Amino acid sequence: MSYEFSNLKDINIVYEKSIASRSATLVDFPTSLNSELKDYLREQGITKLYSHQSEMFIKAKEGQNIVITTSTASGKTLSFLLPILNEILANPSTRALLIYPTKALASDQARAMLPIVEYFGSYKVKIGVYDGDTPVNERVRIRSSANLILTNPEMLNSSFLANHSKNGFNHILKNLKFVVIDELHSYRGAFGSHLSNLFKRLKRLCDYYSSSPQFLCSSATINNPLELAENICGKSFVLIDNDGSPSSEKNYHFVLPPMQKNEMYPVPIISIASALIEELVVKKQNFIAFCKSRRA
């Protein structure tokens, strides 16, 4: 059912808040950043880092486990990739597991990392998505040579941990230097408990293979990021939440769906959102829309 309105007040806004714009806080590249990485960043048009990206690189170099909670589109992916790539360029046998809650997100991130492979060459940096859709020959390549392995909790459970002593998984675990958990906030309830148990198993196997990976986590803004990261990973963490990225002015509107005409229940929020998005597109205004399904 569609819902039409002529202005924002028609959708029953019950609370509004504006957040002022913020300028970027830029810093020079850390002195310990690999010179090849610096050249790559400059080729991408990046001559300085946001302050939180530099802070994460420095803390990661110190061996600390980190959870970062800066805003959407603030460069969190680059924040955890820089220390990983820095280590891979120094030691190509380094392995990093990047864990995403869904296969679609892992595939999207792999596509975003392709310019890194193109720049450094596949003989230095190798990327692979290891999930239920990965062909057998591609799985063999990933196990034998990929530095950056993108996967999900289900594959970690059914493949990596269950077959740790064969098929090259032992080589990955022996050289595992980093474990990245993206979208940490999504691991709550039974899903979070499941991941916590997986990491207990992973720790036992890493101890067996004499490795001790660092955990680098990214999350949306939540009240207890340190507590969540420590409960899931079983390690102590430091928090990076001082956002150095720029931000334009933001206006927040909390909507209470109005009641349908001659009905006892409200207009579906998805109908209001659809109509509002159309209005925003026509007015050429910037927005981000999140939903829980492809159909939505």
PDB file of C-alpha atoms in Angstrom:
ATOM      1  CA  MET A   1       0.000   0.000   0.000  1.00  0.00           C
ATOM      2  CA  SER A   2       1.410   3.394  -0.953  1.00  0.00           C
ATOM      3  CA  TYR A   3       1.283   6.428   1.300  1.00  0.00           C
ATOM      4  CA  GLU A   4       1.434   9.969  -0.070  1.00  0.00           C
ATOM      5  CA  PHE A   5       2.344  13.154   1.731  1.00  0.00           C
ATOM      6  CA  SER A   6       2.955  16.727   0.664  1.00  0.00           C
ATOM      7  CA  ASN A   7       5.582  17.670   3.263  1.00  0.00           C
ATOM      8  CA  LEU A   8       7.651  16.113   6.032  1.00  0.00           C
ATOM      9  CA  LYS A   9       5.190  17.059   8.767  1.00  0.00           C
ATOM     10  CA  ASP A  10       2.597  14.780   7.173  1.00  0.00           C
ATOM     11  CA  ILE A  11       4.577  11.722   8.263  1.00  0.00           C
ATOM     12  CA  ASN A  12       4.228  12.553  11.971  1.00  0.00           C
ATOM     13  CA  ILE A  13       7.746  13.494  13.036  1.00  0.00           C
ATOM     14  CA  VAL A  14       7.898  13.234  16.829  1.00  0.00           C
ATOM     15  CA  TYR A  15      11.516  14.320  17.393  1.00  0.00           C
ATOM     16  CA  GLU A  16      14.131  16.228  15.404  1.00  0.00           C
ATOM     17  CA  LYS A  17      17.819  16.851  15.986  1.00  0.00           C
ATOM     18  CA  SER A  18      20.560  18.516  13.950  1.00  0.00           C
ATOM     19  CA  ILE A  19      24.275  17.731  14.248  1.00  0.00           C
ATOM     20  CA  ALA A  20      26.704  20.371  13.060  1.00  0.00           C
ATOM     21  CA  SER A  21      29.178  19.735  10.266  1.00  0.00           C
ATOM     22  CA  ARG A  22      32.707  18.611  11.127  1.00  0.00           C
ATOM     23  CA  SER A  23      35.975  19.194   9.300  1.00  0.00           C
ATOM     24  CA  ALA A  24      38.425  16.373   8.696  1.00  0.00           C
ATOM     25  CA  THR A  25      41.359  15.844  11.045  1.00  0.00           C
ATOM     26  CA  LEU A  26      44.223  14.824   8.762  1.00  0.00           C
ATOM     27  CA  VAL A  27      47.675  13.602   9.783  1.00  0.00           C
ATOM     28  CA  ASP A  28      50.830  12.565   7.929  1.00  0.00           C
ATOM     29  CA  PHE A  29      51.503   8.923   7.120  1.00  0.00           C
ATOM     30  CA  PRO A  30      53.051   7.064  10.083  1.00  0.00           C
ATOM     31  CA  THR A  31      56.803   6.776   9.696  1.00  0.00           C
ATOM     32  CA  SER A  32      56.610   2.968   9.977  1.00  0.00           C
ATOM     33  CA  LEU A  33      54.165   2.690   7.057  1.00  0.00           C
ATOM     34  CA  ASN A  34      55.693   0.722   4.164  1.00  0.00           C
ATOM     35  CA  SER A  35      56.969   3.006   1.385  1.00  0.00           C
ATOM     36  CA  GLU A  36      55.115   0.952  -1.245  1.00  0.00           C
ATOM     37  CA  LEU A  37      51.899   1.469   0.696  1.00  0.00           C
ATOM     38  CA  LYS A  38      52.542   5.199   0.793  1.00  0.00           C
ATOM     39  CA  ASP A  39      53.012   5.214  -2.996  1.00  0.00           C
ATOM     40  CA  TYR A  40      49.778   3.242  -3.441  1.00  0.00           C
ATOM     41  CA  LEU A  41      47.832   5.683  -1.263  1.00  0.00           C
ATOM     42  CA  ARG A  42      49.208   8.667  -3.168  1.00  0.00           C
ATOM     43  CA  GLU A  43      48.197   7.043  -6.459  1.00  0.00           C
ATOM     44  CA  GLN A  44      44.669   6.744  -5.030  1.00  0.00           C
ATOM     45  CA  GLY A  45      44.707  10.454  -4.260  1.00  0.00           C
ATOM     46  CA  ILE A  46      45.311   9.977  -0.527  1.00  0.00           C
ATOM     47  CA  THR A  47      48.158  12.183   0.704  1.00  0.00           C
ATOM     48  CA  LYS A  48      47.214  12.123   4.393  1.00  0.00           C
ATOM     49  CA  LEU A  49      45.255   9.816   6.689  1.00  0.00           C
ATOM     50  CA  TYR A  50      42.308  10.573   8.917  1.00  0.00           C
ATOM     51  CA  SER A  51      43.452  10.717  12.534  1.00  0.00           C
ATOM     52  CA  HIS A  52      41.592   7.515  13.474  1.00  0.00           C
ATOM     53  CA  GLN A  53      43.231   5.610  10.603  1.00  0.00           C
ATOM     54  CA  SER A  54      46.694   6.628  11.760  1.00  0.00           C
ATOM     55  CA  GLU A  55      45.796   5.834  15.376  1.00  0.00           C
ATOM     56  CA  MET A  56      44.618   2.352  14.428  1.00  0.00           C
ATOM     57  CA  PHE A  57      47.776   1.676  12.414  1.00  0.00           C
ATOM     58  CA  ILE A  58      50.009   2.715  15.309  1.00  0.00           C
ATOM     59  CA  LYS A  59      48.082   0.685  17.907  1.00  0.00           C
ATOM     60  CA  ALA A  60      47.986  -2.348  15.609  1.00  0.00           C
ATOM     61  CA  LYS A  61      51.768  -2.099  15.155  1.00  0.00           C
ATOM     62  CA  GLU A  62      52.012  -2.234  18.949  1.00  0.00           C
ATOM     63  CA  GLY A  63      50.207  -5.586  18.854  1.00  0.00           C
ATOM     64  CA  GLN A  64      46.974  -4.405  20.474  1.00  0.00           C
ATOM     65  CA  ASN A  65      43.517  -5.786  19.731  1.00  0.00           C
ATOM     66  CA  ILE A  66      41.335  -2.952  18.482  1.00  0.00           C
ATOM     67  CA  VAL A  67      37.667  -2.138  17.967  1.00  0.00           C
ATOM     68  CA  ILE A  68      36.889   0.951  15.890  1.00  0.00           C
ATOM     69  CA  THR A  69      33.464   2.625  15.951  1.00  0.00           C
ATOM     70  CA  THR A  70      33.783   5.680  13.734  1.00  0.00           C
ATOM     71  CA  SER A  71      30.904   6.755  11.501  1.00  0.00           C
ATOM     72  CA  THR A  72      29.661   5.211   8.267  1.00  0.00           C
ATOM     73  CA  ALA A  73      31.941   5.960   5.275  1.00  0.00           C
ATOM     74  CA  SER A  74      34.772   7.137   7.554  1.00  0.00           C
ATOM     75  CA  GLY A  75      37.331   4.744   6.077  1.00  0.00           C
ATOM     76  CA  LYS A  76      37.176   1.918   8.627  1.00  0.00           C
ATOM     77  CA  THR A  77      38.102  -0.671   5.992  1.00  0.00           C
ATOM     78  CA  LEU A  78      41.321   1.167   5.146  1.00  0.00           C
ATOM     79  CA  SER A  79      41.967   1.515   8.881  1.00  0.00           C
ATOM     80  CA  PHE A  80      42.309  -2.242   9.368  1.00  0.00           C
ATOM     81  CA  LEU A  81      43.779  -2.977   5.930  1.00  0.00           C
ATOM     82  CA  LEU A  82      46.814  -0.725   6.394  1.00  0.00           C
ATOM     83  CA  PRO A  83      48.438  -2.685   9.263  1.00  0.00           C
ATOM     84  CA  ILE A  84      47.580  -5.970   7.553  1.00  0.00           C
ATOM     85  CA  LEU A  85      49.053  -4.962   4.190  1.00  0.00           C
ATOM     86  CA  ASN A  86      52.081  -3.469   5.932  1.00  0.00           C
ATOM     87  CA  GLU A  87      52.777  -6.882   7.490  1.00  0.00           C
ATOM     88  CA  ILE A  88      52.048  -8.818   4.280  1.00  0.00           C
ATOM     89  CA  LEU A  89      54.494  -6.691   2.259  1.00  0.00           C
ATOM     90  CA  ALA A  90      57.173  -7.368   4.875  1.00  0.00           C
ATOM     91  CA  ASN A  91      56.312 -11.058   5.218  1.00  0.00           C
ATOM     92  CA  PRO A  92      54.254 -12.578   2.355  1.00  0.00           C
ATOM     93  CA  SER A  93      53.520 -15.739   4.359  1.00  0.00           C
ATOM     94  CA  THR A  94      51.324 -13.659   6.689  1.00  0.00           C
ATOM     95  CA  ARG A  95      47.672 -14.726   6.683  1.00  0.00           C
ATOM     96  CA  ALA A  96      44.648 -12.642   7.647  1.00  0.00           C
ATOM     97  CA  LEU A  97      41.095 -13.912   8.106  1.00  0.00           C
ATOM     98  CA  LEU A  98      38.443 -11.285   7.426  1.00  0.00           C
ATOM     99  CA  ILE A  99      35.092 -12.433   8.806  1.00  0.00           C
ATOM    100  CA  TYR A 100      31.824 -10.924   7.580  1.00  0.00           C
ATOM    101  CA  PRO A 101      28.302 -11.798   8.738  1.00  0.00           C
ATOM    102  CA  THR A 102      27.041 -12.485   5.182  1.00  0.00           C
ATOM    103  CA  LYS A 103      28.423 -13.856   1.913  1.00  0.00           C
ATOM    104  CA  ALA A 104      27.174 -10.793   0.016  1.00  0.00           C
ATOM    105  CA  LEU A 105      29.140  -8.402   2.215  1.00  0.00           C
ATOM    106  CA  ALA A 106      32.326 -10.467   1.867  1.00  0.00           C
ATOM    107  CA  SER A 107      31.979 -10.464  -1.929  1.00  0.00           C
ATOM    108  CA  ASP A 108      31.374  -6.696  -1.987  1.00  0.00           C
ATOM    109  CA  GLN A 109      34.465  -6.088   0.127  1.00  0.00           C
ATOM    110  CA  ALA A 110      36.578  -8.363  -2.080  1.00  0.00           C
ATOM    111  CA  ARG A 111      35.574  -6.342  -5.147  1.00  0.00           C
ATOM    112  CA  ALA A 112      36.503  -3.133  -3.321  1.00  0.00           C
ATOM    113  CA  MET A 113      39.981  -4.579  -2.600  1.00  0.00           C
ATOM    114  CA  LEU A 114      40.766  -5.486  -6.214  1.00  0.00           C
ATOM    115  CA  PRO A 115      42.678  -2.206  -6.871  1.00  0.00           C
ATOM    116  CA  ILE A 116      45.118  -3.291  -4.142  1.00  0.00           C
ATOM    117  CA  VAL A 117      45.859  -6.564  -5.954  1.00  0.00           C
ATOM    118  CA  GLU A 118      46.141  -4.754  -9.295  1.00  0.00           C
ATOM    119  CA  TYR A 119      48.656  -2.292  -7.871  1.00  0.00           C
ATOM    120  CA  PHE A 120      50.911  -4.647  -5.902  1.00  0.00           C
ATOM    121  CA  GLY A 121      50.493  -7.674  -8.144  1.00  0.00           C
ATOM    122  CA  SER A 122      49.121 -11.085  -7.238  1.00  0.00           C
ATOM    123  CA  TYR A 123      52.614 -12.339  -6.370  1.00  0.00           C
ATOM    124  CA  LYS A 124      52.592 -10.006  -3.334  1.00  0.00           C
ATOM    125  CA  VAL A 125      48.945  -9.668  -2.282  1.00  0.00           C
ATOM    126  CA  LYS A 126      46.432 -12.432  -2.961  1.00  0.00           C
ATOM    127  CA  ILE A 127      42.752 -12.166  -2.039  1.00  0.00           C
ATOM    128  CA  GLY A 128      40.127 -14.898  -1.923  1.00  0.00           C
ATOM    129  CA  VAL A 129      36.500 -15.251  -0.842  1.00  0.00           C
ATOM    130  CA  TYR A 130      36.041 -18.605   0.866  1.00  0.00           C
ATOM    131  CA  ASP A 131      32.359 -19.462   1.261  1.00  0.00           C
ATOM    132  CA  GLY A 132      29.815 -22.071   0.204  1.00  0.00           C
ATOM    133  CA  ASP A 133      29.787 -20.748  -3.378  1.00  0.00           C
ATOM    134  CA  THR A 134      33.568 -20.928  -3.877  1.00  0.00           C
ATOM    135  CA  PRO A 135      34.547 -23.499  -6.563  1.00  0.00           C
ATOM    136  CA  VAL A 136      36.833 -26.363  -5.544  1.00  0.00           C
ATOM    137  CA  ASN A 137      39.834 -25.181  -7.596  1.00  0.00           C
ATOM    138  CA  GLU A 138      39.493 -21.668  -6.152  1.00  0.00           C
ATOM    139  CA  ARG A 139      39.412 -23.106  -2.633  1.00  0.00           C
ATOM    140  CA  VAL A 140      42.695 -24.888  -3.308  1.00  0.00           C
ATOM    141  CA  ARG A 141      44.274 -21.618  -4.503  1.00  0.00           C
ATOM    142  CA  ILE A 142      43.042 -19.695  -1.458  1.00  0.00           C
ATOM    143  CA  ARG A 143      44.273 -22.297   1.023  1.00  0.00           C
ATOM    144  CA  SER A 144      47.699 -22.474  -0.582  1.00  0.00           C
ATOM    145  CA  SER A 145      48.492 -18.858  -1.367  1.00  0.00           C
ATOM    146  CA  ALA A 146      45.886 -16.210  -0.399  1.00  0.00           C
ATOM    147  CA  ASN A 147      47.064 -13.608   2.144  1.00  0.00           C
ATOM    148  CA  LEU A 148      43.655 -12.023   2.672  1.00  0.00           C
ATOM    149  CA  ILE A 149      40.918 -14.599   3.129  1.00  0.00           C
ATOM    150  CA  LEU A 150      37.355 -13.291   3.328  1.00  0.00           C
ATOM    151  CA  THR A 151      34.872 -15.692   4.884  1.00  0.00           C
ATOM    152  CA  ASN A 152      31.932 -15.975   7.302  1.00  0.00           C
ATOM    153  CA  PRO A 153      31.359 -17.682  10.667  1.00  0.00           C
ATOM    154  CA  GLU A 154      29.688 -20.735   9.095  1.00  0.00           C
ATOM    155  CA  MET A 155      32.705 -21.499   6.896  1.00  0.00           C
ATOM    156  CA  LEU A 156      35.073 -20.861   9.778  1.00  0.00           C
ATOM    157  CA  ASN A 157      33.157 -23.528  11.695  1.00  0.00           C
ATOM    158  CA  SER A 158      32.610 -26.115   8.983  1.00  0.00           C
ATOM    159  CA  SER A 159      35.857 -25.814   6.998  1.00  0.00           C
ATOM    160  CA  PHE A 160      38.734 -24.029   8.725  1.00  0.00           C
ATOM    161  CA  LEU A 161      38.321 -25.429  12.230  1.00  0.00           C
ATOM    162  CA  ALA A 162      36.886 -28.834  11.353  1.00  0.00           C
ATOM    163  CA  ASN A 163      39.723 -29.583   8.893  1.00  0.00           C
ATOM    164  CA  HIS A 164      42.572 -27.726  10.576  1.00  0.00           C
ATOM    165  CA  SER A 165      45.151 -30.502  10.090  1.00  0.00           C
ATOM    166  CA  LYS A 166      44.673 -31.029   6.359  1.00  0.00           C
ATOM    167  CA  ASN A 167      44.088 -29.394   2.964  1.00  0.00           C
ATOM    168  CA  GLY A 168      46.356 -26.459   3.785  1.00  0.00           C
ATOM    169  CA  PHE A 169      44.296 -25.112   6.677  1.00  0.00           C
ATOM    170  CA  ASN A 170      47.211 -25.900   8.987  1.00  0.00           C
ATOM    171  CA  HIS A 171      49.392 -23.523   6.927  1.00  0.00           C
ATOM    172  CA  ILE A 172      46.802 -20.752   7.340  1.00  0.00           C
ATOM    173  CA  LEU A 173      46.484 -21.246  11.094  1.00  0.00           C
ATOM    174  CA  LYS A 174      50.250 -21.466  11.583  1.00  0.00           C
ATOM    175  CA  ASN A 175      50.753 -18.109   9.828  1.00  0.00           C
ATOM    176  CA  LEU A 176      47.584 -16.411  11.034  1.00  0.00           C
ATOM    177  CA  LYS A 177      48.538 -12.903  12.124  1.00  0.00           C
ATOM    178  CA  PHE A 178      45.220 -11.030  11.974  1.00  0.00           C
ATOM    179  CA  VAL A 179      41.530 -11.777  12.449  1.00  0.00           C
ATOM    180  CA  VAL A 180      39.210  -9.011  11.278  1.00  0.00           C
ATOM    181  CA  ILE A 181      35.573  -8.928  12.379  1.00  0.00           C
ATOM    182  CA  ASP A 182      33.498  -6.470  10.378  1.00  0.00           C
ATOM    183  CA  GLU A 183      30.012  -5.408  11.483  1.00  0.00           C
ATOM    184  CA  LEU A 184      30.752  -6.516  15.048  1.00  0.00           C
ATOM    185  CA  HIS A 185      27.442  -5.080  16.267  1.00  0.00           C
ATOM    186  CA  SER A 186      25.536  -7.709  14.260  1.00  0.00           C
ATOM    187  CA  TYR A 187      26.862 -10.521  16.476  1.00  0.00           C
ATOM    188  CA  ARG A 188      24.401 -10.433  19.342  1.00  0.00           C
ATOM    189  CA  GLY A 189      22.188 -12.978  21.020  1.00  0.00           C
ATOM    190  CA  ALA A 190      22.599 -16.581  19.845  1.00  0.00           C
ATOM    191  CA  PHE A 191      24.651 -15.454  16.817  1.00  0.00           C
ATOM    192  CA  GLY A 192      27.135 -13.692  19.096  1.00  0.00           C
ATOM    193  CA  SER A 193      27.356 -16.694  21.435  1.00  0.00           C
ATOM    194  CA  HIS A 194      28.020 -18.931  18.419  1.00  0.00           C
ATOM    195  CA  LEU A 195      30.888 -16.707  17.243  1.00  0.00           C
ATOM    196  CA  SER A 196      32.331 -16.521  20.757  1.00  0.00           C
ATOM    197  CA  ASN A 197      32.498 -20.321  20.925  1.00  0.00           C
ATOM    198  CA  LEU A 198      34.104 -20.443  17.480  1.00  0.00           C
ATOM    199  CA  PHE A 199      36.866 -18.123  18.638  1.00  0.00           C
ATOM    200  CA  LYS A 200      37.488 -20.267  21.705  1.00  0.00           C
ATOM    201  CA  ARG A 201      38.093 -23.183  19.343  1.00  0.00           C
ATOM    202  CA  LEU A 202      40.206 -20.970  17.077  1.00  0.00           C
ATOM    203  CA  LYS A 203      42.379 -19.919  20.033  1.00  0.00           C
ATOM    204  CA  ARG A 204      43.021 -23.561  21.006  1.00  0.00           C
ATOM    205  CA  LEU A 205      44.086 -24.380  17.453  1.00  0.00           C
ATOM    206  CA  CYS A 206      46.257 -21.266  17.166  1.00  0.00           C
ATOM    207  CA  ASP A 207      47.970 -22.276  20.406  1.00  0.00           C
ATOM    208  CA  TYR A 208      48.526 -25.713  18.882  1.00  0.00           C
ATOM    209  CA  TYR A 209      50.094 -24.167  15.751  1.00  0.00           C
ATOM    210  CA  SER A 210      52.054 -21.578  17.787  1.00  0.00           C
ATOM    211  CA  SER A 211      50.299 -18.516  16.394  1.00  0.00           C
ATOM    212  CA  SER A 212      48.619 -15.657  18.242  1.00  0.00           C
ATOM    213  CA  PRO A 213      46.550 -13.465  15.907  1.00  0.00           C
ATOM    214  CA  GLN A 214      45.521  -9.892  16.627  1.00  0.00           C
ATOM    215  CA  PHE A 215      41.840  -9.026  16.461  1.00  0.00           C
ATOM    216  CA  LEU A 216      40.796  -5.920  14.529  1.00  0.00           C
ATOM    217  CA  CYS A 217      37.069  -5.208  14.790  1.00  0.00           C
ATOM    218  CA  SER A 218      34.839  -2.546  13.286  1.00  0.00           C
ATOM    219  CA  SER A 219      31.377  -1.707  14.492  1.00  0.00           C
ATOM    220  CA  ALA A 220      28.585   0.787  14.195  1.00  0.00           C
ATOM    221  CA  THR A 221      28.280   3.135  17.150  1.00  0.00           C
ATOM    222  CA  ILE A 222      27.027   1.137  20.143  1.00  0.00           C
ATOM    223  CA  ASN A 223      27.094   1.706  23.907  1.00  0.00           C
ATOM    224  CA  ASN A 224      29.410  -1.180  24.800  1.00  0.00           C
ATOM    225  CA  PRO A 225      31.851  -1.911  21.927  1.00  0.00           C
ATOM    226  CA  LEU A 226      34.711  -2.938  24.239  1.00  0.00           C
ATOM    227  CA  GLU A 227      32.527  -5.287  26.264  1.00  0.00           C
ATOM    228  CA  LEU A 228      31.079  -6.862  23.121  1.00  0.00           C
ATOM    229  CA  ALA A 229      34.502  -7.322  21.472  1.00  0.00           C
ATOM    230  CA  GLU A 230      36.023  -8.812  24.627  1.00  0.00           C
ATOM    231  CA  ASN A 231      33.100 -11.184  25.201  1.00  0.00           C
ATOM    232  CA  ILE A 232      33.171 -12.449  21.608  1.00  0.00           C
ATOM    233  CA  CYS A 233      36.944 -12.670  21.127  1.00  0.00           C
ATOM    234  CA  GLY A 234      38.055 -13.503  24.660  1.00  0.00           C
ATOM    235  CA  LYS A 235      40.836 -10.891  24.623  1.00  0.00           C
ATOM    236  CA  SER A 236      41.383  -7.380  25.952  1.00  0.00           C
ATOM    237  CA  PHE A 237      40.748  -4.520  23.504  1.00  0.00           C
ATOM    238  CA  VAL A 238      41.364  -0.823  23.032  1.00  0.00           C
ATOM    239  CA  LEU A 239      38.691   1.445  21.551  1.00  0.00           C
ATOM    240  CA  ILE A 240      39.111   3.953  18.729  1.00  0.00           C
ATOM    241  CA  ASP A 241      36.076   6.231  18.504  1.00  0.00           C
ATOM    242  CA  ASN A 242      37.557   9.673  17.852  1.00  0.00           C
ATOM    243  CA  ASP A 243      36.372  10.167  14.268  1.00  0.00           C
ATOM    244  CA  GLY A 244      38.773  12.138  12.088  1.00  0.00           C
ATOM    245  CA  SER A 245      36.661  12.029   8.912  1.00  0.00           C
ATOM    246  CA  PRO A 246      34.695  15.054   7.666  1.00  0.00           C
ATOM    247  CA  SER A 247      30.952  15.198   8.081  1.00  0.00           C
ATOM    248  CA  SER A 248      28.328  17.500   6.667  1.00  0.00           C
ATOM    249  CA  GLU A 249      25.445  18.755   8.771  1.00  0.00           C
ATOM    250  CA  LYS A 250      22.988  15.964   9.569  1.00  0.00           C
ATOM    251  CA  ASN A 251      19.302  16.255  10.363  1.00  0.00           C
ATOM    252  CA  TYR A 252      17.599  13.407  12.215  1.00  0.00           C
ATOM    253  CA  HIS A 253      13.831  12.892  12.226  1.00  0.00           C
ATOM    254  CA  PHE A 254      12.096  10.260  14.359  1.00  0.00           C
ATOM    255  CA  VAL A 255       8.852   9.173  12.750  1.00  0.00           C
ATOM    256  CA  LEU A 256       5.774   7.705  14.417  1.00  0.00           C
ATOM    257  CA  PRO A 257       3.671   6.125  11.640  1.00  0.00           C
ATOM    258  CA  PRO A 258       0.185   7.667  11.475  1.00  0.00           C
ATOM    259  CA  MET A 259      -2.915   5.519  11.639  1.00  0.00           C
ATOM    260  CA  GLN A 260      -4.423   4.371   8.376  1.00  0.00           C
ATOM    261  CA  LYS A 261      -7.695   5.992   7.416  1.00  0.00           C
ATOM    262  CA  ASN A 262     -10.663   4.140   8.863  1.00  0.00           C
ATOM    263  CA  GLU A 263      -8.332   1.493  10.275  1.00  0.00           C
ATOM    264  CA  MET A 264      -7.030   0.554  13.728  1.00  0.00           C
ATOM    265  CA  TYR A 265      -3.409   0.003  12.745  1.00  0.00           C
ATOM    266  CA  PRO A 266      -0.631   2.326  11.510  1.00  0.00           C
ATOM    267  CA  VAL A 267       0.708   2.832   8.012  1.00  0.00           C
ATOM    268  CA  PRO A 268       3.630   0.370   7.443  1.00  0.00           C
ATOM    269  CA  ILE A 269       6.936   2.135   8.015  1.00  0.00           C
ATOM    270  CA  ILE A 270       8.291   0.638   4.772  1.00  0.00           C
ATOM    271  CA  SER A 271       5.556   2.494   2.867  1.00  0.00           C
ATOM    272  CA  ILE A 272       6.507   5.775   4.500  1.00  0.00           C
ATOM    273  CA  ALA A 273      10.201   5.149   3.807  1.00  0.00           C
ATOM    274  CA  SER A 274       9.529   4.365   0.135  1.00  0.00           C
ATOM    275  CA  ALA A 275       7.572   7.566  -0.334  1.00  0.00           C
ATOM    276  CA  LEU A 276      10.155   9.596   1.552  1.00  0.00           C
ATOM    277  CA  ILE A 277      13.056   8.200  -0.498  1.00  0.00           C
ATOM    278  CA  GLU A 278      11.260   9.154  -3.700  1.00  0.00           C
ATOM    279  CA  GLU A 279      10.788  12.683  -2.375  1.00  0.00           C
ATOM    280  CA  LEU A 280      14.454  12.970  -1.370  1.00  0.00           C
ATOM    281  CA  VAL A 281      15.654  11.743  -4.780  1.00  0.00           C
ATOM    282  CA  VAL A 282      13.496  14.316  -6.582  1.00  0.00           C
ATOM    283  CA  LYS A 283      14.870  17.065  -4.334  1.00  0.00           C
ATOM    284  CA  LYS A 284      18.462  15.814  -4.895  1.00  0.00           C
ATOM    285  CA  GLN A 285      19.099  15.462  -1.167  1.00  0.00           C
ATOM    286  CA  ASN A 286      21.695  13.060   0.271  1.00  0.00           C
ATOM    287  CA  PHE A 287      20.572  10.119   2.367  1.00  0.00           C
ATOM    288  CA  ILE A 288      21.439   6.543   3.317  1.00  0.00           C
ATOM    289  CA  ALA A 289      18.729   3.881   3.342  1.00  0.00           C
ATOM    290  CA  PHE A 290      19.131   0.625   5.288  1.00  0.00           C
ATOM    291  CA  CYS A 291      16.793  -2.366   5.074  1.00  0.00           C
ATOM    292  CA  LYS A 292      16.894  -6.009   6.126  1.00  0.00           C
ATOM    293  CA  SER A 293      15.994  -7.765   2.875  1.00  0.00           C
ATOM    294  CA  ARG A 294      16.487  -7.516  -0.876  1.00  0.00           C
ATOM    295  CA  ARG A 295      12.729  -7.258  -1.362  1.00  0.00           C
ATOM    296  CA  ALA A 296      12.534  -4.260   0.950  1.00  0.00           C
TER     297      ALA A 296
END
